[in-house]
Short mmCIF file of C-alpha atoms in Angstrom, two decimals:
data_model
loop_
_atom_site.label_atom_id
_atom_site.label_comp_id
_atom_site.label_asym_id
_atom_site.label_seq_id
_atom_site.Cartn_x
_atom_site.Cartn_y
_atom_site.Cartn_z
CA THR H 52 -10.57 -33.58 75.54
CA GLN H 53 -10.16 -37.09 76.89
CA LEU H 54 -9.24 -39.93 74.52
CA LEU H 55 -10.35 -43.56 74.41
CA GLU H 56 -8.32 -46.18 72.58
CA GLN H 57 -10.35 -49.18 71.52
CA SER H 58 -8.84 -52.45 70.33
CA PRO H 59 -8.88 -54.44 68.24
CA GLN H 60 -10.34 -52.39 65.41
CA PHE H 61 -11.39 -55.50 63.48
CA LEU H 62 -12.05 -59.00 64.76
CA SER H 63 -13.15 -62.00 62.73
CA ILE H 64 -13.79 -65.23 64.62
CA GLN H 65 -15.63 -68.53 64.28
CA GLU H 66 -18.94 -69.24 65.94
CA GLY H 67 -18.43 -70.58 69.45
CA GLU H 68 -15.18 -68.76 70.14
CA ASN H 69 -14.68 -66.27 72.94
CA LEU H 70 -13.41 -62.74 72.46
CA THR H 71 -12.49 -59.64 74.39
CA VAL H 72 -12.59 -56.02 73.27
CA TYR H 73 -10.60 -53.42 75.18
CA CYS H 74 -11.13 -49.75 75.80
CA ASN H 75 -8.27 -47.81 77.39
CA SER H 76 -7.58 -44.25 78.42
CA SER H 77 -5.12 -42.28 80.49
CA SER H 78 -8.06 -40.25 81.82
CA VAL H 79 -10.66 -41.03 84.43
CA PHE H 80 -14.29 -41.22 83.36
CA SER H 81 -17.33 -40.86 85.58
CA SER H 82 -18.95 -43.74 83.71
CA LEU H 83 -18.33 -45.86 80.67
CA GLN H 84 -20.89 -47.10 78.21
CA TRP H 85 -20.84 -49.80 75.56
CA TYR H 86 -22.93 -49.43 72.43
CA ARG H 87 -23.66 -51.55 69.41
CA GLN H 88 -24.19 -49.84 66.08
CA GLU H 89 -25.72 -51.45 63.01
CA PRO H 90 -25.07 -50.03 59.51
CA GLY H 91 -27.24 -47.00 58.82
CA GLU H 92 -28.44 -46.72 62.40
CA GLY H 93 -27.48 -44.86 65.53
CA PRO H 94 -25.64 -46.47 68.45
CA VAL H 95 -27.79 -48.50 70.83
CA LEU H 96 -26.80 -48.68 74.48
CA LEU H 97 -25.82 -52.11 75.80
CA VAL H 98 -24.65 -51.25 79.29
CA THR H 99 -23.34 -48.48 81.55
CA VAL H 100 -20.70 -49.14 84.18
CA VAL H 101 -20.15 -46.55 86.87
CA THR H 102 -18.17 -47.95 89.77
CA GLY H 103 -14.49 -48.85 89.56
CA GLY H 104 -14.13 -52.64 89.39
CA GLU H 105 -17.78 -53.09 88.43
CA VAL H 106 -18.73 -56.15 86.41
CA LYS H 107 -22.03 -56.43 84.55
CA LYS H 108 -23.35 -59.38 82.61
CA LEU H 109 -25.82 -59.30 79.77
CA LYS H 110 -26.43 -62.91 78.72
CA ARG H 111 -23.16 -63.96 77.04
CA LEU H 112 -21.64 -60.48 77.30
CA THR H 113 -19.56 -59.47 80.32
CA PHE H 114 -18.54 -55.86 80.84
CA GLN H 115 -15.90 -54.72 83.29
CA PHE H 116 -14.88 -51.24 84.42
CA GLY H 117 -11.29 -50.88 85.60
CA ASP H 118 -10.59 -50.14 89.24
CA ALA H 119 -9.25 -46.70 88.34
CA ARG H 120 -12.17 -45.99 85.96
CA LYS H 121 -9.79 -45.47 83.05
CA ASP H 122 -10.41 -48.65 81.10
CA SER H 123 -13.06 -51.22 80.33
CA SER H 124 -13.47 -54.52 78.57
CA LEU H 125 -16.24 -56.39 76.81
CA HIS H 126 -16.00 -60.17 76.80
CA ILE H 127 -18.29 -62.30 74.66
CA THR H 128 -18.55 -65.99 75.41
CA ALA H 129 -19.43 -68.50 72.71
CA ALA H 130 -19.93 -65.87 70.02
CA GLN H 131 -22.78 -66.32 67.56
CA PRO H 132 -23.28 -64.88 64.06
CA GLY H 133 -25.95 -62.60 65.53
CA ASP H 134 -23.23 -60.89 67.56
CA THR H 135 -21.75 -59.50 64.35
CA GLY H 136 -21.69 -55.71 64.46
CA LEU H 137 -19.80 -52.59 65.46
CA TYR H 138 -19.16 -52.27 69.19
CA LEU H 139 -18.37 -48.84 70.60
CA CYS H 140 -17.16 -47.81 74.01
CA ALA H 141 -17.87 -44.29 75.22
CA GLY H 142 -16.73 -42.56 78.36
CA GLN H 143 -18.61 -39.81 80.12
CA GLU H 144 -16.19 -37.09 81.16
CA THR H 145 -15.98 -36.15 84.80
CA SER H 146 -16.66 -32.51 83.97
CA GLY H 147 -19.77 -32.26 81.85
CA SER H 148 -22.12 -34.50 79.97
CA ARG H 149 -20.28 -35.19 76.73
CA LEU H 150 -19.39 -38.72 75.69
CA THR H 151 -15.98 -39.52 74.25
CA PHE H 152 -16.20 -42.46 71.88
CA GLY H 153 -13.63 -45.05 70.98
CA GLU H 154 -13.08 -45.85 67.32
CA GLY H 155 -15.10 -49.02 67.49
CA THR H 156 -14.50 -52.72 67.00
CA GLN H 157 -16.03 -54.33 63.93
CA LEU H 158 -16.81 -57.89 64.98
CA THR H 159 -17.60 -60.61 62.45
CA VAL H 160 -18.67 -64.02 63.71
CA ASN H 161 -18.54 -66.64 60.97
CA PRO H 162 -20.91 -69.62 61.13
CA GLU D 116 -40.83 -48.30 72.26
CA PRO D 117 -40.13 -44.55 72.27
CA GLU D 118 -37.59 -43.39 69.75
CA VAL D 119 -35.70 -40.33 68.57
CA THR D 120 -36.59 -39.45 65.00
CA GLN D 121 -34.40 -37.47 62.65
CA THR D 122 -35.05 -35.80 59.32
CA PRO D 123 -33.92 -35.82 56.63
CA SER D 124 -32.31 -39.24 56.48
CA HIS D 125 -30.02 -38.03 53.72
CA GLN D 126 -29.32 -34.56 52.38
CA VAL D 127 -27.05 -33.57 49.54
CA THR D 128 -26.07 -29.91 49.36
CA GLN D 129 -23.65 -27.62 47.62
CA MET D 130 -20.72 -26.14 49.50
CA GLY D 131 -21.69 -22.81 51.05
CA GLN D 132 -25.36 -23.64 51.41
CA GLU D 133 -27.24 -23.62 54.69
CA VAL D 134 -28.52 -26.91 56.09
CA ILE D 135 -30.97 -27.61 58.89
CA LEU D 136 -31.14 -31.05 60.45
CA ARG D 137 -34.16 -31.84 62.59
CA CYS D 138 -34.69 -34.11 65.55
CA VAL D 139 -37.84 -35.02 67.46
CA PRO D 140 -36.79 -36.09 70.95
CA ILE D 141 -38.52 -38.63 73.12
CA SER D 142 -41.35 -36.72 74.77
CA ASN D 143 -40.25 -36.52 78.41
CA HIS D 144 -36.56 -36.05 77.68
CA LEU D 145 -34.81 -32.92 78.88
CA TYR D 146 -31.26 -33.20 77.59
CA PHE D 147 -30.44 -33.02 73.90
CA TYR D 148 -27.23 -33.67 72.03
CA TRP D 149 -25.78 -33.63 68.56
CA TYR D 150 -22.95 -35.95 67.60
CA ARG D 151 -21.39 -36.51 64.22
CA GLN D 152 -19.52 -39.37 62.60
CA ILE D 153 -17.36 -38.74 59.56
CA LEU D 154 -17.13 -41.85 57.41
CA GLY D 155 -14.58 -44.25 58.86
CA GLN D 156 -13.98 -42.14 61.96
CA LYS D 157 -15.19 -42.14 65.52
CA VAL D 158 -18.40 -40.60 66.80
CA GLU D 159 -17.66 -37.03 67.98
CA PHE D 160 -19.54 -34.82 70.38
CA LEU D 161 -20.77 -31.51 68.99
CA VAL D 162 -23.10 -29.90 71.51
CA SER D 163 -25.40 -30.49 74.44
CA PHE D 164 -28.57 -28.50 75.11
CA TYR D 165 -30.63 -28.21 78.27
CA ASN D 166 -33.27 -25.79 79.46
CA ASN D 167 -33.27 -23.98 76.12
CA GLU D 168 -29.60 -23.20 76.08
CA ILE D 169 -26.30 -24.75 75.15
CA SER D 170 -24.74 -26.43 78.17
CA GLU D 171 -21.56 -27.63 76.51
CA LYS D 172 -19.98 -27.53 73.07
CA SER D 173 -16.89 -28.99 71.45
CA GLU D 174 -14.13 -27.37 69.45
CA ILE D 175 -15.89 -28.56 66.29
CA PHE D 176 -18.99 -26.53 67.10
CA ASP D 177 -17.82 -23.19 65.75
CA ASP D 178 -19.76 -20.12 64.64
CA GLN D 179 -21.05 -21.95 61.58
CA PHE D 180 -23.14 -24.21 63.79
CA SER D 181 -26.19 -23.35 65.85
CA VAL D 182 -28.89 -25.27 67.67
CA GLU D 183 -32.35 -24.36 68.81
CA ARG D 184 -35.63 -25.80 69.92
CA PRO D 185 -37.95 -23.39 68.14
CA ASP D 186 -41.34 -24.89 68.93
CA GLY D 187 -40.68 -26.84 72.10
CA SER D 188 -40.58 -30.14 70.28
CA ASN D 189 -38.15 -30.17 67.36
CA PHE D 190 -34.46 -29.81 68.17
CA THR D 191 -32.52 -28.49 65.19
CA LEU D 192 -28.90 -28.25 64.11
CA LYS D 193 -28.14 -25.54 61.57
CA ILE D 194 -24.95 -25.30 59.56
CA ARG D 195 -24.83 -21.82 58.03
CA SER D 196 -22.35 -22.28 55.22
CA THR D 197 -21.47 -25.90 54.64
CA LYS D 198 -17.94 -27.04 53.85
CA LEU D 199 -16.80 -30.26 52.24
CA GLU D 200 -15.51 -31.48 55.59
CA ASP D 201 -18.99 -31.19 57.10
CA SER D 202 -19.96 -34.33 55.19
CA ALA D 203 -20.83 -36.85 57.90
CA MET D 204 -23.61 -38.70 59.71
CA TYR D 205 -25.18 -36.41 62.28
CA PHE D 206 -26.80 -38.12 65.24
CA CYS D 207 -29.26 -36.54 67.61
CA ALA D 208 -29.40 -38.07 71.09
CA THR D 209 -31.79 -37.35 73.93
CA GLN D 210 -31.90 -38.25 77.58
CA ASN D 211 -34.02 -37.87 80.65
CA THR D 212 -31.91 -38.90 83.63
CA GLY D 213 -30.67 -42.28 82.50
CA GLU D 214 -30.04 -43.91 79.17
CA LEU D 215 -29.04 -41.84 76.16
CA PHE D 216 -31.12 -42.65 73.09
CA PHE D 217 -29.72 -42.01 69.63
CA GLY D 218 -31.68 -41.34 66.48
CA GLU D 219 -30.87 -43.15 63.26
CA GLY D 220 -28.90 -40.21 61.96
CA SER D 221 -28.98 -37.78 59.07
CA ARG D 222 -26.40 -38.30 56.39
CA LEU D 223 -25.10 -34.98 55.03
CA THR D 224 -23.16 -34.94 51.79
CA VAL D 225 -21.56 -31.64 50.80
CA LEU D 226 -20.47 -31.36 47.17
#
């Protein structure tokens, strides 16, 4: 089973600040997905990155897949209180359809 | 917007009892998954199901677990004899060829 290390586990910042969340593995994934999960709900997909070196932007969120497809980052610019939530990375293994999740980053953006 | 629905939202059971968790997938989806999330831990893959059979299962998915799609619509997860450590949120997820959609989860508490 492949492992994904996500950091930081907790992040508390002020509105307007920038932040980056990291997802690292020693294994190669066929794709990597970022989810956001609200309390009492299931994860909701934000983005999927597939190609090594790929960068995707979703408004103030920028997602990057490492060249070797072993790591990824989520960068949020000018964070807002509405960005508060649990962010999860998940890698799709090269053999099969299962997703391996990171432990999540609980982000709190204070007004 | 189409959604994956899960029932029950919360079930409390005694150790050793059988539990069935139900999921109604999005109508044109072909791939079905169960994941679980023990409180404070990462989301873990249990099983994937396609074309009326298990396509992949994890080490967690032992003989106490089974899945089926009895009537062509509901997708169920059965735990034959629950243990304390089965207490978790169980998420159903379904997919056509693209995005994976998660349900809101069923919280299982084993006493």
